[in-house]
């Protein structure tokens, strides 16, 4: 088999039977949409959606010095994660550039699961293996050991409750607990990438189809629909959540991305990138060169990643993500812009869309926040 052939998730045949439009994403053949992406998006905002996220990269770190290794390898303070809890963090290069943003789950006292973006899973694995030298800890590639299904949206707790006796009411945001869902053993995590309440279910690949079908049946009366990567992108964009390769990259530090809060200088010992990140923190304490903002179109033309942001005839920034927003009913974008133009309501800001300067309003992120 050639190394360029896309990988398939355990749900591949099922997606095709549902008529999904498939696309190559980070070397995986993934469902882009099943029908209308607007309908899928709105279902997640108002009812519930079911996603296959089995392309994400799971890496298990175990051993007496697992936490010491993770504290050295990542920018966050991993020792303060309680068992059964999760944390958003990043892994950076020695120069402070972001290699990936991650979620780290503490499954047991000295057992952690690092979940990397599909496009960076190998990079993260290689970095962790390299950084593990000298630590009494094991780094294991578990990408083939899991399928990952996500149920997202306001109806998701009710749907899941009908299939499990796990204590979902007691499960906080960014926490995970082992349980069974429709008889399938799962790690049930209250995490997601849509701006809605929801759950991510880590299961063995051989149980994926059975679980998908059980969730589909349980969610029928609540209006649950299968959802592809396309609406996942518009959902995360409305929620102001960064996407690696767009808002995050090796040319940016967490401070450049407005996410300096994930860097914990107070933790004990050295960590990769500490010195460079300290300098980046000091720089951003003044006026950062560019700031990540939201842009809302006055017209109907959709901005795309890489389009210049302009004001007064000058280029003042660049769009990182753009799409029509089903919730706002207008095109939206995230962009890095010069600090002088980053204030909400800054006058005269537009996006150069193929030579035409379309007017845009600068707004604070996120565009959408769910009512708790």
GROMACS .gro file of C-alpha atoms in nm:
model
  372
    1UNK     CA    1   0.000   0.000   0.000
    2UNK     CA    2   0.149   0.337  -0.094
    3UNK     CA    3   0.215   0.582   0.188
    4UNK     CA    4   0.006   0.844   0.007
    5UNK     CA    5  -0.314   0.639   0.016
    6UNK     CA    6  -0.558   0.804   0.260
    7UNK     CA    7  -0.632   0.625   0.587
    8UNK     CA    8  -0.989   0.518   0.664
    9UNK     CA    9  -1.166   0.534   0.998
   10UNK     CA   10  -1.364   0.238   1.132
   11UNK     CA   11  -1.680   0.422   1.019
   12UNK     CA   12  -1.577   0.465   0.655
   13UNK     CA   13  -1.831   0.224   0.501
   14UNK     CA   14  -2.107   0.370   0.717
   15UNK     CA   15  -2.031   0.727   0.601
   16UNK     CA   16  -2.048   0.614   0.240
   17UNK     CA   17  -2.378   0.432   0.301
   18UNK     CA   18  -2.516   0.764   0.436
   19UNK     CA   19  -2.415   0.937   0.112
   20UNK     CA   20  -2.138   1.146   0.268
   21UNK     CA   21  -1.919   1.365   0.049
   22UNK     CA   22  -1.570   1.246   0.142
   23UNK     CA   23  -1.251   1.452   0.143
   24UNK     CA   24  -0.882   1.400   0.215
   25UNK     CA   25  -0.805   1.565   0.548
   26UNK     CA   26  -0.455   1.531   0.696
   27UNK     CA   27  -0.410   1.199   0.514
   28UNK     CA   28  -0.749   1.060   0.619
   29UNK     CA   29  -1.058   1.007   0.405
   30UNK     CA   30  -1.318   1.197   0.610
   31UNK     CA   31  -1.684   1.301   0.566
   32UNK     CA   32  -1.706   1.666   0.462
   33UNK     CA   33  -2.085   1.677   0.471
   34UNK     CA   34  -2.381   1.438   0.441
   35UNK     CA   35  -2.631   1.686   0.298
   36UNK     CA   36  -2.651   2.060   0.364
   37UNK     CA   37  -2.367   2.194   0.579
   38UNK     CA   38  -2.596   2.478   0.693
   39UNK     CA   39  -2.853   2.222   0.816
   40UNK     CA   40  -2.581   2.024   0.994
   41UNK     CA   41  -2.446   2.343   1.154
   42UNK     CA   42  -2.790   2.454   1.271
   43UNK     CA   43  -2.866   2.107   1.408
   44UNK     CA   44  -2.562   2.132   1.639
   45UNK     CA   45  -2.659   2.484   1.751
   46UNK     CA   46  -3.022   2.395   1.823
   47UNK     CA   47  -3.043   2.015   1.867
   48UNK     CA   48  -2.750   1.774   1.824
   49UNK     CA   49  -2.494   1.649   1.574
   50UNK     CA   50  -2.287   1.331   1.555
   51UNK     CA   51  -1.926   1.348   1.432
   52UNK     CA   52  -1.656   1.095   1.348
   53UNK     CA   53  -1.327   1.239   1.479
   54UNK     CA   54  -1.127   0.918   1.461
   55UNK     CA   55  -0.854   1.100   1.268
   56UNK     CA   56  -0.733   1.275   1.584
   57UNK     CA   57  -0.401   1.155   1.726
   58UNK     CA   58  -0.403   0.981   2.065
   59UNK     CA   59  -0.067   0.941   2.241
   60UNK     CA   60  -0.044   0.767   2.580
   61UNK     CA   61   0.222   0.874   2.831
   62UNK     CA   62   0.275   0.646   3.132
   63UNK     CA   63   0.530   0.577   3.402
   64UNK     CA   64   0.664   0.719   3.729
   65UNK     CA   65   0.790   1.036   3.555
   66UNK     CA   66   0.503   1.080   3.309
   67UNK     CA   67   0.403   1.413   3.463
   68UNK     CA   68   0.763   1.535   3.479
   69UNK     CA   69   0.807   1.453   3.110
   70UNK     CA   70   0.485   1.633   3.013
   71UNK     CA   71   0.578   1.936   3.225
   72UNK     CA   72   0.910   1.953   3.041
   73UNK     CA   73   0.765   1.884   2.693
   74UNK     CA   74   0.453   2.106   2.707
   75UNK     CA   75   0.397   2.468   2.813
   76UNK     CA   76   0.119   2.394   3.068
   77UNK     CA   77   0.132   2.271   3.426
   78UNK     CA   78   0.032   1.908   3.395
   79UNK     CA   79   0.088   1.822   3.763
   80UNK     CA   80  -0.219   2.024   3.861
   81UNK     CA   81  -0.460   1.825   3.640
   82UNK     CA   82  -0.671   1.603   3.867
   83UNK     CA   83  -0.732   1.241   3.772
   84UNK     CA   84  -1.038   1.239   3.545
   85UNK     CA   85  -0.981   1.594   3.427
   86UNK     CA   86  -0.849   1.739   3.099
   87UNK     CA   87  -0.660   2.052   3.002
   88UNK     CA   88  -0.606   2.255   2.686
   89UNK     CA   89  -0.236   2.320   2.630
   90UNK     CA   90   0.031   2.353   2.362
   91UNK     CA   91   0.361   2.198   2.260
   92UNK     CA   92   0.617   2.451   2.135
   93UNK     CA   93   0.955   2.450   1.966
   94UNK     CA   94   1.262   2.579   2.154
   95UNK     CA   95   1.208   2.914   1.975
   96UNK     CA   96   0.853   2.935   2.115
   97UNK     CA   97   0.674   2.856   1.787
   98UNK     CA   98   0.360   2.645   1.829
   99UNK     CA   99   0.398   2.284   1.709
  100UNK     CA  100   0.038   2.201   1.801
  101UNK     CA  101  -0.243   2.273   2.043
  102UNK     CA  102  -0.347   1.971   2.248
  103UNK     CA  103  -0.589   1.835   2.502
  104UNK     CA  104  -0.426   1.630   2.778
  105UNK     CA  105  -0.644   1.390   2.981
  106UNK     CA  106  -0.518   1.252   3.311
  107UNK     CA  107  -0.666   0.902   3.309
  108UNK     CA  108  -0.486   0.766   3.618
  109UNK     CA  109  -0.224   0.890   3.864
  110UNK     CA  110   0.064   0.828   3.618
  111UNK     CA  111  -0.127   0.771   3.292
  112UNK     CA  112  -0.205   1.054   3.053
  113UNK     CA  113  -0.360   1.072   2.708
  114UNK     CA  114  -0.240   1.350   2.479
  115UNK     CA  115  -0.477   1.425   2.191
  116UNK     CA  116  -0.312   1.600   1.896
  117UNK     CA  117  -0.456   1.739   1.575
  118UNK     CA  118  -0.461   1.487   1.290
  119UNK     CA  119  -0.225   1.695   1.076
  120UNK     CA  120   0.033   1.716   1.357
  121UNK     CA  121  -0.002   1.379   1.529
  122UNK     CA  122   0.330   1.245   1.397
  123UNK     CA  123   0.514   1.570   1.475
  124UNK     CA  124   0.380   1.568   1.832
  125UNK     CA  125   0.461   1.199   1.877
  126UNK     CA  126   0.817   1.251   1.750
  127UNK     CA  127   0.869   1.553   1.976
  128UNK     CA  128   0.739   1.369   2.284
  129UNK     CA  129   0.958   1.065   2.213
  130UNK     CA  130   1.263   1.289   2.168
  131UNK     CA  131   1.186   1.490   2.482
  132UNK     CA  132   1.130   1.171   2.686
  133UNK     CA  133   1.506   1.098   2.685
  134UNK     CA  134   1.622   1.072   3.047
  135UNK     CA  135   1.270   1.042   3.192
  136UNK     CA  136   1.131   0.721   3.343
  137UNK     CA  137   0.824   0.738   3.121
  138UNK     CA  138   0.691   0.566   2.811
  139UNK     CA  139   0.540   0.746   2.511
  140UNK     CA  140   0.311   0.521   2.305
  141UNK     CA  141   0.144   0.588   1.971
  142UNK     CA  142  -0.220   0.487   2.033
  143UNK     CA  143  -0.371   0.630   1.714
  144UNK     CA  144  -0.483   0.286   1.599
  145UNK     CA  145  -0.623   0.201   1.942
  146UNK     CA  146  -0.914   0.447   1.936
  147UNK     CA  147  -1.211   0.557   1.735
  148UNK     CA  148  -1.350   0.894   1.846
  149UNK     CA  149  -1.717   0.991   1.816
  150UNK     CA  150  -1.853   1.327   1.926
  151UNK     CA  151  -2.211   1.417   2.016
  152UNK     CA  152  -2.246   1.795   2.026
  153UNK     CA  153  -2.535   2.032   2.085
  154UNK     CA  154  -2.796   2.122   2.351
  155UNK     CA  155  -2.976   1.785   2.319
  156UNK     CA  156  -2.655   1.581   2.358
  157UNK     CA  157  -2.675   1.527   2.738
  158UNK     CA  158  -3.028   1.384   2.707
  159UNK     CA  159  -2.932   1.159   2.416
  160UNK     CA  160  -2.628   1.022   2.597
  161UNK     CA  161  -2.813   0.977   2.927
  162UNK     CA  162  -3.050   0.736   2.757
  163UNK     CA  163  -2.753   0.510   2.670
  164UNK     CA  164  -2.535   0.523   2.983
  165UNK     CA  165  -2.559   0.511   3.360
  166UNK     CA  166  -2.238   0.720   3.391
  167UNK     CA  167  -2.285   1.034   3.603
  168UNK     CA  168  -2.315   1.288   3.321
  169UNK     CA  169  -2.464   1.554   3.549
  170UNK     CA  170  -2.152   1.538   3.763
  171UNK     CA  171  -1.921   1.545   3.460
  172UNK     CA  172  -1.778   1.896   3.432
  173UNK     CA  173  -1.652   2.067   3.117
  174UNK     CA  174  -1.301   1.937   3.041
  175UNK     CA  175  -1.344   1.622   3.245
  176UNK     CA  176  -1.360   1.258   3.142
  177UNK     CA  177  -1.471   0.935   3.304
  178UNK     CA  178  -1.470   0.570   3.204
  179UNK     CA  179  -1.813   0.418   3.148
  180UNK     CA  180  -2.021   0.224   2.901
  181UNK     CA  181  -2.237   0.381   2.632
  182UNK     CA  182  -2.490   0.144   2.471
  183UNK     CA  183  -2.291  -0.142   2.623
  184UNK     CA  184  -1.964  -0.020   2.466
  185UNK     CA  185  -1.672   0.060   2.701
  186UNK     CA  186  -1.577   0.425   2.650
  187UNK     CA  187  -1.388   0.718   2.790
  188UNK     CA  188  -1.665   0.978   2.810
  189UNK     CA  189  -1.524   1.333   2.795
  190UNK     CA  190  -1.718   1.659   2.819
  191UNK     CA  191  -1.514   1.832   2.551
  192UNK     CA  192  -1.575   1.956   2.199
  193UNK     CA  193  -1.490   2.205   1.929
  194UNK     CA  194  -1.828   2.353   1.844
  195UNK     CA  195  -1.906   2.610   2.114
  196UNK     CA  196  -2.191   2.389   2.238
  197UNK     CA  197  -2.225   2.147   2.527
  198UNK     CA  198  -2.128   1.800   2.416
  199UNK     CA  199  -1.927   1.485   2.461
  200UNK     CA  200  -1.641   1.305   2.295
  201UNK     CA  201  -1.640   0.925   2.323
  202UNK     CA  202  -1.311   0.737   2.290
  203UNK     CA  203  -1.379   0.371   2.209
  204UNK     CA  204  -1.206   0.075   2.045
  205UNK     CA  205  -1.235   0.093   1.663
  206UNK     CA  206  -1.426  -0.237   1.652
  207UNK     CA  207  -1.706  -0.080   1.860
  208UNK     CA  208  -1.739   0.238   1.651
  209UNK     CA  209  -2.017   0.128   1.413
  210UNK     CA  210  -2.229  -0.023   1.690
  211UNK     CA  211  -2.196   0.298   1.898
  212UNK     CA  212  -2.271   0.528   1.601
  213UNK     CA  213  -2.588   0.332   1.525
  214UNK     CA  214  -2.699   0.335   1.890
  215UNK     CA  215  -2.643   0.713   1.914
  216UNK     CA  216  -2.827   0.769   1.586
  217UNK     CA  217  -3.127   0.572   1.711
  218UNK     CA  218  -3.126   0.737   2.055
  219UNK     CA  219  -3.102   1.082   1.896
  220UNK     CA  220  -3.375   1.035   1.636
  221UNK     CA  221  -3.653   1.196   1.836
  222UNK     CA  222  -3.422   1.482   1.945
  223UNK     CA  223  -3.332   1.571   1.585
  224UNK     CA  224  -2.970   1.448   1.590
  225UNK     CA  225  -2.805   1.439   1.247
  226UNK     CA  226  -2.467   1.310   1.122
  227UNK     CA  227  -2.224   1.599   1.071
  228UNK     CA  228  -1.911   1.640   0.861
  229UNK     CA  229  -1.591   1.843   0.891
  230UNK     CA  230  -1.735   2.137   0.699
  231UNK     CA  231  -1.986   2.237   0.968
  232UNK     CA  232  -1.730   2.155   1.239
  233UNK     CA  233  -1.522   2.434   1.085
  234UNK     CA  234  -1.802   2.693   1.080
  235UNK     CA  235  -1.906   2.597   1.434
  236UNK     CA  236  -1.553   2.641   1.575
  237UNK     CA  237  -1.510   2.965   1.376
  238UNK     CA  238  -1.827   3.116   1.528
  239UNK     CA  239  -1.701   3.006   1.871
  240UNK     CA  240  -1.367   3.182   1.808
  241UNK     CA  241  -1.169   2.859   1.849
  242UNK     CA  242  -0.830   2.849   1.677
  243UNK     CA  243  -0.742   2.592   1.410
  244UNK     CA  244  -0.383   2.479   1.366
  245UNK     CA  245  -0.243   2.592   1.031
  246UNK     CA  246  -0.476   2.892   1.036
  247UNK     CA  247  -0.470   3.082   1.370
  248UNK     CA  248  -0.178   2.878   1.508
  249UNK     CA  249   0.156   2.789   1.347
  250UNK     CA  250   0.527   2.748   1.414
  251UNK     CA  251   0.578   3.114   1.319
  252UNK     CA  252   0.358   3.223   1.611
  253UNK     CA  253   0.404   3.186   1.987
  254UNK     CA  254   0.102   3.132   2.217
  255UNK     CA  255   0.135   3.502   2.310
  256UNK     CA  256   0.113   3.611   1.946
  257UNK     CA  257  -0.208   3.406   1.920
  258UNK     CA  258  -0.359   3.573   2.229
  259UNK     CA  259  -0.334   3.243   2.417
  260UNK     CA  260  -0.045   3.325   2.648
  261UNK     CA  261  -0.259   3.207   2.940
  262UNK     CA  262  -0.174   2.844   2.855
  263UNK     CA  263   0.197   2.905   2.927
  264UNK     CA  264   0.272   2.840   3.296
  265UNK     CA  265   0.607   2.994   3.392
  266UNK     CA  266   0.537   2.927   3.760
  267UNK     CA  267   0.573   2.550   3.723
  268UNK     CA  268   0.889   2.394   3.858
  269UNK     CA  269   1.184   2.311   3.636
  270UNK     CA  270   1.268   2.393   3.279
  271UNK     CA  271   1.041   2.332   2.979
  272UNK     CA  272   1.103   2.344   2.606
  273UNK     CA  273   1.072   2.703   2.486
  274UNK     CA  274   1.070   2.865   2.834
  275UNK     CA  275   1.332   3.130   2.756
  276UNK     CA  276   1.189   3.226   2.414
  277UNK     CA  277   0.836   3.233   2.556
  278UNK     CA  278   0.946   3.457   2.846
  279UNK     CA  279   1.076   3.705   2.588
  280UNK     CA  280   0.752   3.672   2.388
  281UNK     CA  281   0.551   3.737   2.706
  282UNK     CA  282   0.753   4.053   2.777
  283UNK     CA  283   0.703   4.173   2.420
  284UNK     CA  284   0.329   4.114   2.430
  285UNK     CA  285   0.301   4.301   2.761
  286UNK     CA  286   0.367   4.615   2.557
  287UNK     CA  287   0.177   4.658   2.233
  288UNK     CA  288   0.169   4.328   2.043
  289UNK     CA  289   0.244   4.376   1.672
  290UNK     CA  290  -0.072   4.201   1.558
  291UNK     CA  291  -0.386   4.090   1.737
  292UNK     CA  292  -0.638   3.817   1.650
  293UNK     CA  293  -0.981   3.975   1.595
  294UNK     CA  294  -1.319   3.890   1.453
  295UNK     CA  295  -1.448   4.046   1.131
  296UNK     CA  296  -1.814   4.057   1.025
  297UNK     CA  297  -1.901   4.137   0.664
  298UNK     CA  298  -2.129   4.421   0.572
  299UNK     CA  299  -2.188   4.256   0.233
  300UNK     CA  300  -2.222   3.895   0.117
  301UNK     CA  301  -1.873   3.814  -0.015
  302UNK     CA  302  -1.687   3.550   0.184
  303UNK     CA  303  -1.325   3.610   0.290
  304UNK     CA  304  -1.083   3.317   0.285
  305UNK     CA  305  -0.758   3.238   0.463
  306UNK     CA  306  -0.472   3.448   0.328
  307UNK     CA  307  -0.683   3.740   0.202
  308UNK     CA  308  -0.531   4.079   0.301
  309UNK     CA  309  -0.707   4.298   0.560
  310UNK     CA  310  -0.685   4.664   0.460
  311UNK     CA  311  -0.746   5.013   0.601
  312UNK     CA  312  -0.670   5.349   0.440
  313UNK     CA  313  -0.522   5.179   0.136
  314UNK     CA  314  -0.266   4.990   0.348
  315UNK     CA  315  -0.248   4.618   0.426
  316UNK     CA  316  -0.294   4.593   0.804
  317UNK     CA  317  -0.335   4.217   0.846
  318UNK     CA  318  -0.438   3.885   0.705
  319UNK     CA  319  -0.746   3.663   0.725
  320UNK     CA  320  -0.673   3.328   0.893
  321UNK     CA  321  -1.020   3.167   0.861
  322UNK     CA  322  -1.336   3.282   0.688
  323UNK     CA  323  -1.679   3.137   0.608
  324UNK     CA  324  -2.048   3.223   0.587
  325UNK     CA  325  -2.190   3.216   0.941
  326UNK     CA  326  -2.525   3.033   0.953
  327UNK     CA  327  -2.592   3.174   1.303
  328UNK     CA  328  -2.517   3.538   1.219
  329UNK     CA  329  -2.646   3.513   0.861
  330UNK     CA  330  -2.338   3.696   0.729
  331UNK     CA  331  -1.980   3.608   0.630
  332UNK     CA  332  -1.732   3.617   0.919
  333UNK     CA  333  -1.356   3.583   0.955
  334UNK     CA  334  -1.077   3.567   1.207
  335UNK     CA  335  -0.771   3.774   1.120
  336UNK     CA  336  -0.447   3.899   1.264
  337UNK     CA  337  -0.447   4.279   1.232
  338UNK     CA  338  -0.215   4.558   1.342
  339UNK     CA  339  -0.286   4.653   1.703
  340UNK     CA  340  -0.390   5.007   1.597
  341UNK     CA  341  -0.691   4.857   1.413
  342UNK     CA  342  -0.778   4.579   1.657
  343UNK     CA  343  -1.029   4.766   1.869
  344UNK     CA  344  -1.393   4.658   1.810
  345UNK     CA  345  -1.556   4.909   1.577
  346UNK     CA  346  -1.223   5.033   1.434
  347UNK     CA  347  -1.321   5.247   1.132
  348UNK     CA  348  -1.237   5.187   0.769
  349UNK     CA  349  -1.140   4.822   0.790
  350UNK     CA  350  -1.202   4.597   0.492
  351UNK     CA  351  -1.090   4.274   0.329
  352UNK     CA  352  -0.934   4.269  -0.016
  353UNK     CA  353  -1.141   4.007  -0.197
  354UNK     CA  354  -0.987   3.963  -0.541
  355UNK     CA  355  -0.908   4.331  -0.581
  356UNK     CA  356  -1.224   4.475  -0.424
  357UNK     CA  357  -1.206   4.617  -0.073
  358UNK     CA  358  -1.517   4.485   0.100
  359UNK     CA  359  -1.613   4.664   0.425
  360UNK     CA  360  -1.591   4.461   0.748
  361UNK     CA  361  -1.667   4.541   1.110
  362UNK     CA  362  -1.400   4.455   1.368
  363UNK     CA  363  -1.559   4.268   1.661
  364UNK     CA  364  -1.435   4.093   1.975
  365UNK     CA  365  -1.413   3.714   1.964
  366UNK     CA  366  -1.603   3.488   1.989
  367UNK     CA  367  -1.881   3.568   1.741
  368UNK     CA  368  -2.112   3.328   1.922
  369UNK     CA  369  -2.139   3.223   2.286
  370UNK     CA  370  -2.399   2.972   2.399
  371UNK     CA  371  -2.641   3.062   2.677
  372UNK     CA  372  -2.542   2.848   2.978
   0.00000   0.00000   0.00000
